[in-house]
Short mmCIF file of C-alpha atoms and ligand atoms in Angstrom, two decimals:
data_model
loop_
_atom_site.label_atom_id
_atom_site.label_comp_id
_atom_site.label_asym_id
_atom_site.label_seq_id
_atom_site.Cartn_x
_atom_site.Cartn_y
_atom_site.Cartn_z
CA UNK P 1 0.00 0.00 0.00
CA UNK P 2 1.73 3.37 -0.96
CA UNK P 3 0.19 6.53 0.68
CA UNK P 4 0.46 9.16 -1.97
CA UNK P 5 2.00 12.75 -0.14
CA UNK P 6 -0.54 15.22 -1.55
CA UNK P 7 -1.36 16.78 1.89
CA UNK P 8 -4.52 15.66 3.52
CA UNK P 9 -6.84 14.08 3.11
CA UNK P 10 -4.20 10.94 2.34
CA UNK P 11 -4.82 9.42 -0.94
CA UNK P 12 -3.74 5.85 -0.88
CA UNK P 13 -3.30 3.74 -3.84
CA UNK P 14 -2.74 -0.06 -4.36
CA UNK P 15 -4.72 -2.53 -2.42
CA UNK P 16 -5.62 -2.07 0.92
CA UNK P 17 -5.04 -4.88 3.75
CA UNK P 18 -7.78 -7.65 3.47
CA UNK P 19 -5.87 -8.88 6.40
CA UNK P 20 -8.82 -11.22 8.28
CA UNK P 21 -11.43 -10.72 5.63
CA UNK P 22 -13.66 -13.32 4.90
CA UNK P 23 -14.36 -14.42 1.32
CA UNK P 24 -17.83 -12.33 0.49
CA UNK P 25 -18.49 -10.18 -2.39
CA UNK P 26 -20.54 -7.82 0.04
CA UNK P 27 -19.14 -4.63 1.28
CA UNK P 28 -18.40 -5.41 5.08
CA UNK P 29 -16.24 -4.14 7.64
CA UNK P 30 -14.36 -5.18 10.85
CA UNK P 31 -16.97 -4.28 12.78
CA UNK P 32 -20.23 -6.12 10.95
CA UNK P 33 -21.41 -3.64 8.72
CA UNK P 34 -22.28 -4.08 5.09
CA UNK P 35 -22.51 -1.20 3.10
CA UNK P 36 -25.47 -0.94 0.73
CA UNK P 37 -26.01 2.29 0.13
CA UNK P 38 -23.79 4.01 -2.37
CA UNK P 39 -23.59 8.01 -2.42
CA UNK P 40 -21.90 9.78 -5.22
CA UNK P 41 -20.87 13.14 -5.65
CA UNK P 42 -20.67 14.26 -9.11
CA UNK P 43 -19.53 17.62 -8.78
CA UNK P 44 -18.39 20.08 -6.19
CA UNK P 45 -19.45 23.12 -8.35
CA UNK P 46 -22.91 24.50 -6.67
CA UNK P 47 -25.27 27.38 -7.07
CA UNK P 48 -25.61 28.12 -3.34
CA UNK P 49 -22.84 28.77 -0.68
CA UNK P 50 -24.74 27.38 2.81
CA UNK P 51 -23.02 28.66 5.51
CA UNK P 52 -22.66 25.20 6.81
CA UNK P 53 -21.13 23.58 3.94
CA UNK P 54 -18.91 25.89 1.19
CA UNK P 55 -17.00 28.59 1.43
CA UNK P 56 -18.30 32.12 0.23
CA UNK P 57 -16.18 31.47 -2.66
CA UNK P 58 -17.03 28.32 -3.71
CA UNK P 59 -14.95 24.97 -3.59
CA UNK P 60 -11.19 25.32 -5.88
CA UNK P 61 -12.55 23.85 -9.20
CA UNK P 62 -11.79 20.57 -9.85
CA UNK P 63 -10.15 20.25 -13.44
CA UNK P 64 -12.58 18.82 -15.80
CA UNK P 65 -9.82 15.47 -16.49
CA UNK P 66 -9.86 15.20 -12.58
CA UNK P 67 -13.51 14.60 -13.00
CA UNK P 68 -14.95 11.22 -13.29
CA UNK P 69 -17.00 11.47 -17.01
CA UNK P 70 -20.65 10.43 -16.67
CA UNK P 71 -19.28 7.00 -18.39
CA UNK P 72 -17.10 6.40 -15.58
CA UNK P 73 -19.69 6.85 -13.00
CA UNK P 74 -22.07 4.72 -14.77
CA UNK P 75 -19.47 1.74 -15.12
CA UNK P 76 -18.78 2.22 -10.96
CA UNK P 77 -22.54 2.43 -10.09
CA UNK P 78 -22.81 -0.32 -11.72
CA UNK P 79 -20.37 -2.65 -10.97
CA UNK P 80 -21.35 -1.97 -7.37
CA UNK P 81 -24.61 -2.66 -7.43
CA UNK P 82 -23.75 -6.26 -9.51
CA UNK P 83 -20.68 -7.20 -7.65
CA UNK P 84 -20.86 -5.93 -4.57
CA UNK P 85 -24.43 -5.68 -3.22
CA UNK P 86 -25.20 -1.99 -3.50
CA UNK P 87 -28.97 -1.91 -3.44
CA UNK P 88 -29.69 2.09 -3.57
CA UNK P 89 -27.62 4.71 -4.89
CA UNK P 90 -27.79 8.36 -4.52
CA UNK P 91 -26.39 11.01 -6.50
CA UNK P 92 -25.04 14.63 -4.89
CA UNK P 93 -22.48 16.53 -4.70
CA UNK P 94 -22.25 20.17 -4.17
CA UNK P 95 -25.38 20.36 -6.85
CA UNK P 96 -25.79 17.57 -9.02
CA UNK P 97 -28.10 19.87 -10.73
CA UNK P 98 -24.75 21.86 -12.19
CA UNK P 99 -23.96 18.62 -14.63
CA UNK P 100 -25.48 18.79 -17.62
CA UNK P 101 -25.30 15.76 -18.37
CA UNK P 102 -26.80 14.72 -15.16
CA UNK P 103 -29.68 13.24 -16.85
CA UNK P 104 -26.95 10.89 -19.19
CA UNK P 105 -25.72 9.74 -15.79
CA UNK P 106 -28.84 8.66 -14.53
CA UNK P 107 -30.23 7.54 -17.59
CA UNK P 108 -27.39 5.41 -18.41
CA UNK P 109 -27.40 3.69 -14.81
CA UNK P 110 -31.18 2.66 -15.52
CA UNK P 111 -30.39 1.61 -18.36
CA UNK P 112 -28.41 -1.18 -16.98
CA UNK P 113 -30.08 -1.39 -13.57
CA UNK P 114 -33.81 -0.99 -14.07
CA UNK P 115 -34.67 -2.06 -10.31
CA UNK P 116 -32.55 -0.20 -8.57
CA UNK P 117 -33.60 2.61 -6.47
CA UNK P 118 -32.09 6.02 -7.93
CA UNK P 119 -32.09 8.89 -6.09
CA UNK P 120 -30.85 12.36 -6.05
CA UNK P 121 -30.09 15.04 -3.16
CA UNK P 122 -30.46 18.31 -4.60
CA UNK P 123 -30.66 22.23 -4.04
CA UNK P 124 -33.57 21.85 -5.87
CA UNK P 125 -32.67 25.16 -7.80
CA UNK P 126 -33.15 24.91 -11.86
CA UNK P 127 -35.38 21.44 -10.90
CA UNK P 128 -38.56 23.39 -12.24
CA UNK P 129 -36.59 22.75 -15.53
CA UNK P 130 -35.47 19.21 -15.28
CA UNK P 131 -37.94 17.33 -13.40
CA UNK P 132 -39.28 15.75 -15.85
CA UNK P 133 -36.41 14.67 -18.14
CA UNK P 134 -34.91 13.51 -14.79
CA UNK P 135 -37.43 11.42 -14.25
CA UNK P 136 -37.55 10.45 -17.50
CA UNK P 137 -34.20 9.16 -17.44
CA UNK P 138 -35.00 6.99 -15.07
CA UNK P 139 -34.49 9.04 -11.75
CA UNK P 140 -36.75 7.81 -9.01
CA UNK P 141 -36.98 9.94 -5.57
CA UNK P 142 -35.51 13.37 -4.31
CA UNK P 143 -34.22 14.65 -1.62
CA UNK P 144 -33.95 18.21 -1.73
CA UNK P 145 -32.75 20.54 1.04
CA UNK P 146 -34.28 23.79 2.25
CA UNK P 147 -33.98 24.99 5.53
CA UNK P 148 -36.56 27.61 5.56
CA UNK P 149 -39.19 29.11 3.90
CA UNK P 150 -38.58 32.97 5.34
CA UNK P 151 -36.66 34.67 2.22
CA UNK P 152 -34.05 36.89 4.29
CA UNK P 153 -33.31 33.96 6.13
CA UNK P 154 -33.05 31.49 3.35
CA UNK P 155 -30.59 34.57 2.19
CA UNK P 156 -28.23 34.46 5.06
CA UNK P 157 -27.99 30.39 5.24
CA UNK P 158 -27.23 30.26 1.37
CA UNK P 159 -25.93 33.77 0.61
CA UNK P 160 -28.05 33.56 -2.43
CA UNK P 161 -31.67 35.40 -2.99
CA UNK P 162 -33.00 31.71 -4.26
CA UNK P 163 -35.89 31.07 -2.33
CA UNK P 164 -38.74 30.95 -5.28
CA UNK P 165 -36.65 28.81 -7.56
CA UNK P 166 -36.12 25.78 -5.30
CA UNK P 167 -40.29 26.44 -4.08
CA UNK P 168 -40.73 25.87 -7.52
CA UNK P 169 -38.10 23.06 -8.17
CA UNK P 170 -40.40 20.83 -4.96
CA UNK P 171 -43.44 21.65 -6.93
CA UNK P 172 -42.17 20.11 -10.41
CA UNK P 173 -40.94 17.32 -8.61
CA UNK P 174 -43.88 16.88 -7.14
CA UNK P 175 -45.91 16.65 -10.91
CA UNK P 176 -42.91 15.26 -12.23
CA UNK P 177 -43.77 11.88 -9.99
CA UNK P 178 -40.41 12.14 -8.52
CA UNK P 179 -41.98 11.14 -4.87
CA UNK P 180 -42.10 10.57 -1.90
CA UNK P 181 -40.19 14.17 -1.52
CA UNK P 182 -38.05 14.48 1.46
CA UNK P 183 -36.98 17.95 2.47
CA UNK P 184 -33.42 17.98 4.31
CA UNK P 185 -33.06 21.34 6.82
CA UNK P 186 -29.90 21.84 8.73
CA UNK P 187 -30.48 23.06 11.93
CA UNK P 188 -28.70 26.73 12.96
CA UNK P 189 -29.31 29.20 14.66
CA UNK P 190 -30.85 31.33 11.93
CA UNK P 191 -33.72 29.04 11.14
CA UNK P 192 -34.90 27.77 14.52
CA UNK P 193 -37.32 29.87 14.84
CA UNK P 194 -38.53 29.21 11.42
CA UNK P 195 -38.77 25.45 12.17
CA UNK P 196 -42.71 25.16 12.45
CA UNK P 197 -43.09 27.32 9.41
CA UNK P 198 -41.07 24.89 7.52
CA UNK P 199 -42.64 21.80 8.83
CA UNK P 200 -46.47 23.37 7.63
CA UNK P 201 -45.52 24.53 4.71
CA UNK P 202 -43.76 20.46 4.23
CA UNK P 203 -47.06 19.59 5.15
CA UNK P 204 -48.87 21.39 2.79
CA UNK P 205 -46.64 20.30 0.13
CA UNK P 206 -46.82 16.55 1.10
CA UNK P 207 -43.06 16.11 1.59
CA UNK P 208 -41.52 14.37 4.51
CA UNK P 209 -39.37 17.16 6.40
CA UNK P 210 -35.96 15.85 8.14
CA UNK P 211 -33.89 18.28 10.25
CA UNK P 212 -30.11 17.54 10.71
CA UNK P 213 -28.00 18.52 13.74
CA UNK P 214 -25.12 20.14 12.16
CA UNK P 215 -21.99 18.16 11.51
CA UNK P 216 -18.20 19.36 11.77
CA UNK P 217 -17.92 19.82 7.82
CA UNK P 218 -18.36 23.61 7.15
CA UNK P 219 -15.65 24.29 4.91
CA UNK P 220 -14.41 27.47 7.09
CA UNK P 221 -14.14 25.18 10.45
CA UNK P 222 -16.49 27.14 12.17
CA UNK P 223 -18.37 24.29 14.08
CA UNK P 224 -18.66 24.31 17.63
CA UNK P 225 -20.12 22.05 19.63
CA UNK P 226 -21.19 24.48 22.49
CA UNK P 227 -22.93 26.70 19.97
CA UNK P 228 -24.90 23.57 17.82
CA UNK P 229 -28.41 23.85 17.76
CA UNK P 230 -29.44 20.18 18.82
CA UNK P 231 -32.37 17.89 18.43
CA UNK P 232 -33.83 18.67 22.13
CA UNK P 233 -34.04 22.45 21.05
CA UNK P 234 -35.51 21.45 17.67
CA UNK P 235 -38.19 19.35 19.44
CA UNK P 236 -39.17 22.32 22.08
CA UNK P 237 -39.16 24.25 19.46
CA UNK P 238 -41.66 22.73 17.26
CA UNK P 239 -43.46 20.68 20.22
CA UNK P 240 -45.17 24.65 21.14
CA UNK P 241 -47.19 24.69 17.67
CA UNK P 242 -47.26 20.52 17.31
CA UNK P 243 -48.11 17.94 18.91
CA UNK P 244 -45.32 15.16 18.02
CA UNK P 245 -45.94 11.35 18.91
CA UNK P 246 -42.67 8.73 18.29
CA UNK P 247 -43.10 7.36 15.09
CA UNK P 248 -39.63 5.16 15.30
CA UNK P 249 -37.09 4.82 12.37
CA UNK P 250 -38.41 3.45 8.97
CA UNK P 251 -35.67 0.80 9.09
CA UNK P 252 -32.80 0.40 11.37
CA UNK P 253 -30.17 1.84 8.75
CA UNK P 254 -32.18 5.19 8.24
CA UNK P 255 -30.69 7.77 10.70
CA UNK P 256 -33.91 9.66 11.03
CA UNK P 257 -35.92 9.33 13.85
CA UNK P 258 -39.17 10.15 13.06
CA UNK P 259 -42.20 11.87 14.83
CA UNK P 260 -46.16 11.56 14.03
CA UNK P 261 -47.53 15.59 13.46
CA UNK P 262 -50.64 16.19 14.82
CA UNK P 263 -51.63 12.22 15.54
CA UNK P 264 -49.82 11.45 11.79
CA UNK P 265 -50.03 10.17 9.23
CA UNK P 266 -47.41 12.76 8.56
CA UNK P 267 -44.38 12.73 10.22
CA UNK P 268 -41.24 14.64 11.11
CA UNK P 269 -37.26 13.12 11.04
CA UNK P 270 -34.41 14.52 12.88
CA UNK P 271 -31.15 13.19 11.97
CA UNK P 272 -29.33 13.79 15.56
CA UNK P 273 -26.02 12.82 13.79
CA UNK P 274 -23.84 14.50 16.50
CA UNK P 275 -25.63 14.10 19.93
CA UNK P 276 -27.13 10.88 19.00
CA UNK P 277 -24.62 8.93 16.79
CA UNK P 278 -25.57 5.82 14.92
CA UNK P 279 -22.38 4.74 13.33
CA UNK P 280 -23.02 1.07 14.33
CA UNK P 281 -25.82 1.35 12.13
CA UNK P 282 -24.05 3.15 9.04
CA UNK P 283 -24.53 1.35 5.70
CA UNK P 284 -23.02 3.90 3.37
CA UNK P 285 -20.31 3.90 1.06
CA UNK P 286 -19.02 6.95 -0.93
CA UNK P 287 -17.60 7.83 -4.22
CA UNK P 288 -16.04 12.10 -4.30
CA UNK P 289 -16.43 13.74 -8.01
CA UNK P 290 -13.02 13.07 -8.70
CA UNK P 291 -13.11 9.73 -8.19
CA UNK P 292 -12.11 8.72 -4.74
CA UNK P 293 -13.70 6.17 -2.54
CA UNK P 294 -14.53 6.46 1.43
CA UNK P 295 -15.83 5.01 4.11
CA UNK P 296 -17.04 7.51 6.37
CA UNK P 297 -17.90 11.09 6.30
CA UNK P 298 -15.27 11.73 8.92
CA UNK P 299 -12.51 9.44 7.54
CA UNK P 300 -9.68 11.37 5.67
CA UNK P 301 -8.64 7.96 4.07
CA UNK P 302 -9.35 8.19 0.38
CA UNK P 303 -8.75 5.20 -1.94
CA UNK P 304 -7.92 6.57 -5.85
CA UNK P 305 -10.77 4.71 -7.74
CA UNK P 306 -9.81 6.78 -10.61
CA UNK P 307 -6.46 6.41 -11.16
CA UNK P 308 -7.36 2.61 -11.05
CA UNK P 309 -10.01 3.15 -13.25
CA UNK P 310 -7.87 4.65 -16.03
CA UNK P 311 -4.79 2.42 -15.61
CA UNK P 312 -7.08 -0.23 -17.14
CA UNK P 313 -8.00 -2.31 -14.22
CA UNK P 314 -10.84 -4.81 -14.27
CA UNK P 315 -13.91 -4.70 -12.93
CA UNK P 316 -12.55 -7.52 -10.43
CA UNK P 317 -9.43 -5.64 -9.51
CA UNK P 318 -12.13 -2.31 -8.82
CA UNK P 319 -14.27 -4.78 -6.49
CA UNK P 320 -11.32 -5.47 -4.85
CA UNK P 321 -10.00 -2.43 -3.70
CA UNK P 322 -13.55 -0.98 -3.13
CA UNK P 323 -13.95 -3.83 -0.74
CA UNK P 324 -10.59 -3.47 0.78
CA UNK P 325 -11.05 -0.33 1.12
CA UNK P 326 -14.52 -0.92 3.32
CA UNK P 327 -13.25 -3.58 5.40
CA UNK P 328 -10.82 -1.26 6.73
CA UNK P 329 -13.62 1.20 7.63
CA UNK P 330 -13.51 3.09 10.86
CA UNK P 331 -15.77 2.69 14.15
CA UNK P 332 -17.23 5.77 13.97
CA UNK P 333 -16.87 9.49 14.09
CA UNK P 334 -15.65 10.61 17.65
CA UNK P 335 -17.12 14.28 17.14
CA UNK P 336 -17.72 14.16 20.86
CA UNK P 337 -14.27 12.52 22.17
CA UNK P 338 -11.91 15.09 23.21
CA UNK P 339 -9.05 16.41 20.36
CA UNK P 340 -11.82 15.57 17.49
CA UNK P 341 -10.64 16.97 14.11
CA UNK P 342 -13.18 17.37 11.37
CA UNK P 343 -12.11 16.03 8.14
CA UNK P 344 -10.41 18.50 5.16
CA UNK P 345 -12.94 17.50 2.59
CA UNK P 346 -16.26 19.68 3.66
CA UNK P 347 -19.56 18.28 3.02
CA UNK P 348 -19.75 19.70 -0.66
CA UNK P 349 -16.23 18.38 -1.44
CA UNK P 350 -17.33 14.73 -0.16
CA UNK P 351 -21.06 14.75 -1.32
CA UNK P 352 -23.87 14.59 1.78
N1 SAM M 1 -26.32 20.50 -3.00
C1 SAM M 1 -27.16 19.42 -2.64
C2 SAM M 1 -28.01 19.76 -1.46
O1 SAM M 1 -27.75 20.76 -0.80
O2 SAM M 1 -28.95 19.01 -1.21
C3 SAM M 1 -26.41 18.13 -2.39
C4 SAM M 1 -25.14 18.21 -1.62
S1 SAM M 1 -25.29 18.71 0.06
C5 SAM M 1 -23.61 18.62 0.60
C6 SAM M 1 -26.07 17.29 0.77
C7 SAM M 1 -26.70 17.49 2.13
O3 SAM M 1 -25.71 17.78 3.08
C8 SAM M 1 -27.71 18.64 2.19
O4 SAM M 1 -28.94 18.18 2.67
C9 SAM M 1 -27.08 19.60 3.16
O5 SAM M 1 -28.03 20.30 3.90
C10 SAM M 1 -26.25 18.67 4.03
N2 SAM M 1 -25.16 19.35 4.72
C11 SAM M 1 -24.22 20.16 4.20
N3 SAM M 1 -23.36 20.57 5.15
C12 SAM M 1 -23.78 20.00 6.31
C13 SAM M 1 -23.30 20.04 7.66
N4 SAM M 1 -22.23 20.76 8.00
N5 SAM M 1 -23.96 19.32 8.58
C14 SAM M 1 -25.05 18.59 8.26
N6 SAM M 1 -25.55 18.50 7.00
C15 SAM M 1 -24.92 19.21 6.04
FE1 SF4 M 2 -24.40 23.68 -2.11
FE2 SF4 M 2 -25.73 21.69 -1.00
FE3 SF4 M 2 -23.49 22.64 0.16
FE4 SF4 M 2 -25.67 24.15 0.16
S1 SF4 M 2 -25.43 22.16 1.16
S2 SF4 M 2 -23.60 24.82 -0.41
S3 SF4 M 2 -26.59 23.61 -1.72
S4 SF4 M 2 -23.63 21.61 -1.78
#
């Protein structure tokens, strides 16, 4: 195994120890897991700058040969879905939506996969456009994120005066069939007080709201711990205009505990990712824009699927490392253990 010296994160390259692995094409780990859930980011360009996630200046460009070409992707997706028991794959980035070939991506994955379950996280801004070809090229569900519906304060979360446009990108999703809609809102500071309005106008809008406690992956290391706005706040919050009944999780993989609104059927999720971790649970696997594979969110260990890919390996010697690469995931985060340091990718540059 060589470590290439390119700074941090470290980018390793050859194949990773299998050291006590047992023979199984699945994606598992020391400790049990098996990942089945593959994200990939397919950009880190975006048309919003979230406080929480990019600088105010955007992510450095990553140099369109750096990129992993929408044939690339399609050959990874998959390979892991055949070979290595992905069963749902989810496309981000920073915003998906800034590929234009997006839809070739997606379209060329369903061409070859027709049951699996093809998602997208999104910004949801230009979506009023694309819904429909997305879903015509096979996409299935959305998530797209939006953590208020008050316009000055949608402006100082984003930096950008976008409100209407993703309003209008749920709505065409909506029509476009690209349901159940889930509706991702970081929780700050800013838009606590805007919770409930959120949640009714989600309700209104038949989409399933989910509020994340914000993780340690702004781009500008601002995070503190003392100054999160947590779950407990988020529940007081919108318990005053509510009434919320435990609904449970929808399976035991899906970080989002949910909450029945009003005696239900709708419900509310918080994802409690830093005061209630569920890393033992974790089932994800990860694939950056420019093509390298992690483990974990919080891992700066990054395995160079690319340069693999274009040295002409086979699709076994690509299983191979992707599970070696797995097997060697970590435990878990450690946000809360004393001398925790986030990882150098932020959120945009890994893909949420
Ligand atoms: N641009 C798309 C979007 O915003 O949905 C996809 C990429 S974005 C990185 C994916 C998800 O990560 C979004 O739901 C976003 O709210 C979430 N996210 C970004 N930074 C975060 C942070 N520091 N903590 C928790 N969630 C974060
Ligand atoms: Fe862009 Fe999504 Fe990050 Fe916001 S959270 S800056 S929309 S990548």
């Amino acid at each position: 195994m060589t470590v290439i010296a390119m700074g941090m994160p470290a980018v390793r390259s050859g194949q990773p120890s299998m050291d006590g692995r047992p023979d199984t094409p699945f994606l598992l780990d020391r400790y049990g897991r098996i990942a089945r859930d593959l994200r990939v980011s397919i950009t880190e360009k975006c048309s919003l700058r979230c406080t929480y996630c990019m600088p105010e200046e955007g992510l450095p460009p990553i140099p369109v040969h750096e990129l992993l070409s929408s044939a690339e992707i399609v050959r990874l997706v998959v390979l892991a879905v055949r070979e290595m028991g992905i069963r749902e794959v989810r496309f981000t980035g920073g915003e998906p939506l800034m590929r234009r070939d997006l839809e070739d991506i997606i379209g060329g994955c369903r061409a070859e996969l027709p049951d699996t379950p093809l998602a997208m996280t999104t910004n949801g801004i230009g979506l009023e456009h694309r819904a429909r070809k997305l879903a015509a090229a096979g996409l299935g569900r959305i998530n797209v994120s939006l953590d208020t519906v008050d316009r000055d304060g949608f402006y100082r979360l984003t930096r950008r005066d976008r409100l209407d446009s993703v309003l209008a990108g749920i709505s065409a999703a909506g029509q476009a069939g690209l349901t159940p809609i889930k509706v991702n809102a970081v929780l700050m500071r800013e838009n606590l007080s805007g919770a409930a309005d959120l949640l009714k106008y989600c309700l209104e809008a038949n989409a399933e709201l989910r509020f994340i406690e914000e993780m340690p992956l702004d781009a500008d290391h601002e995070w503190a711990r003392a100054n999160m706005i947590t779950a407990a706040d988020l529940l007081e919050v919108l318990g005053a205009r509510f009434t919320l009944t435990e609904a449970g999780r929808e399976d035991p993989s899906d970080p989002a505990e949910r909450w029945h609104v009003d005696g239900g059927p709708a419900t509310v999720g918080i994802i409690a990712s830093v005061t209630r971790k569920f890393c033992s649970d974790c089932d994800r696997t990860r694939l950056t824009a420019d093509g390298r594979l992690r483990s974990c969110l919080f891992s700066d260990q990054e395995y160079d699927i690319r340069a693999a890919l274009r040295s002409g390996a086979s699709d076994d010697d690509i299983a191979a490392l992707w599970r070696g690469a797995m097997w060697n995931k970590s435990a878990g985060h450690g946000i809360d253990a004393a001398g925790f340091t986030p990882p150098e990718r932020s959120m945009g540059a890994i893909g949420g």
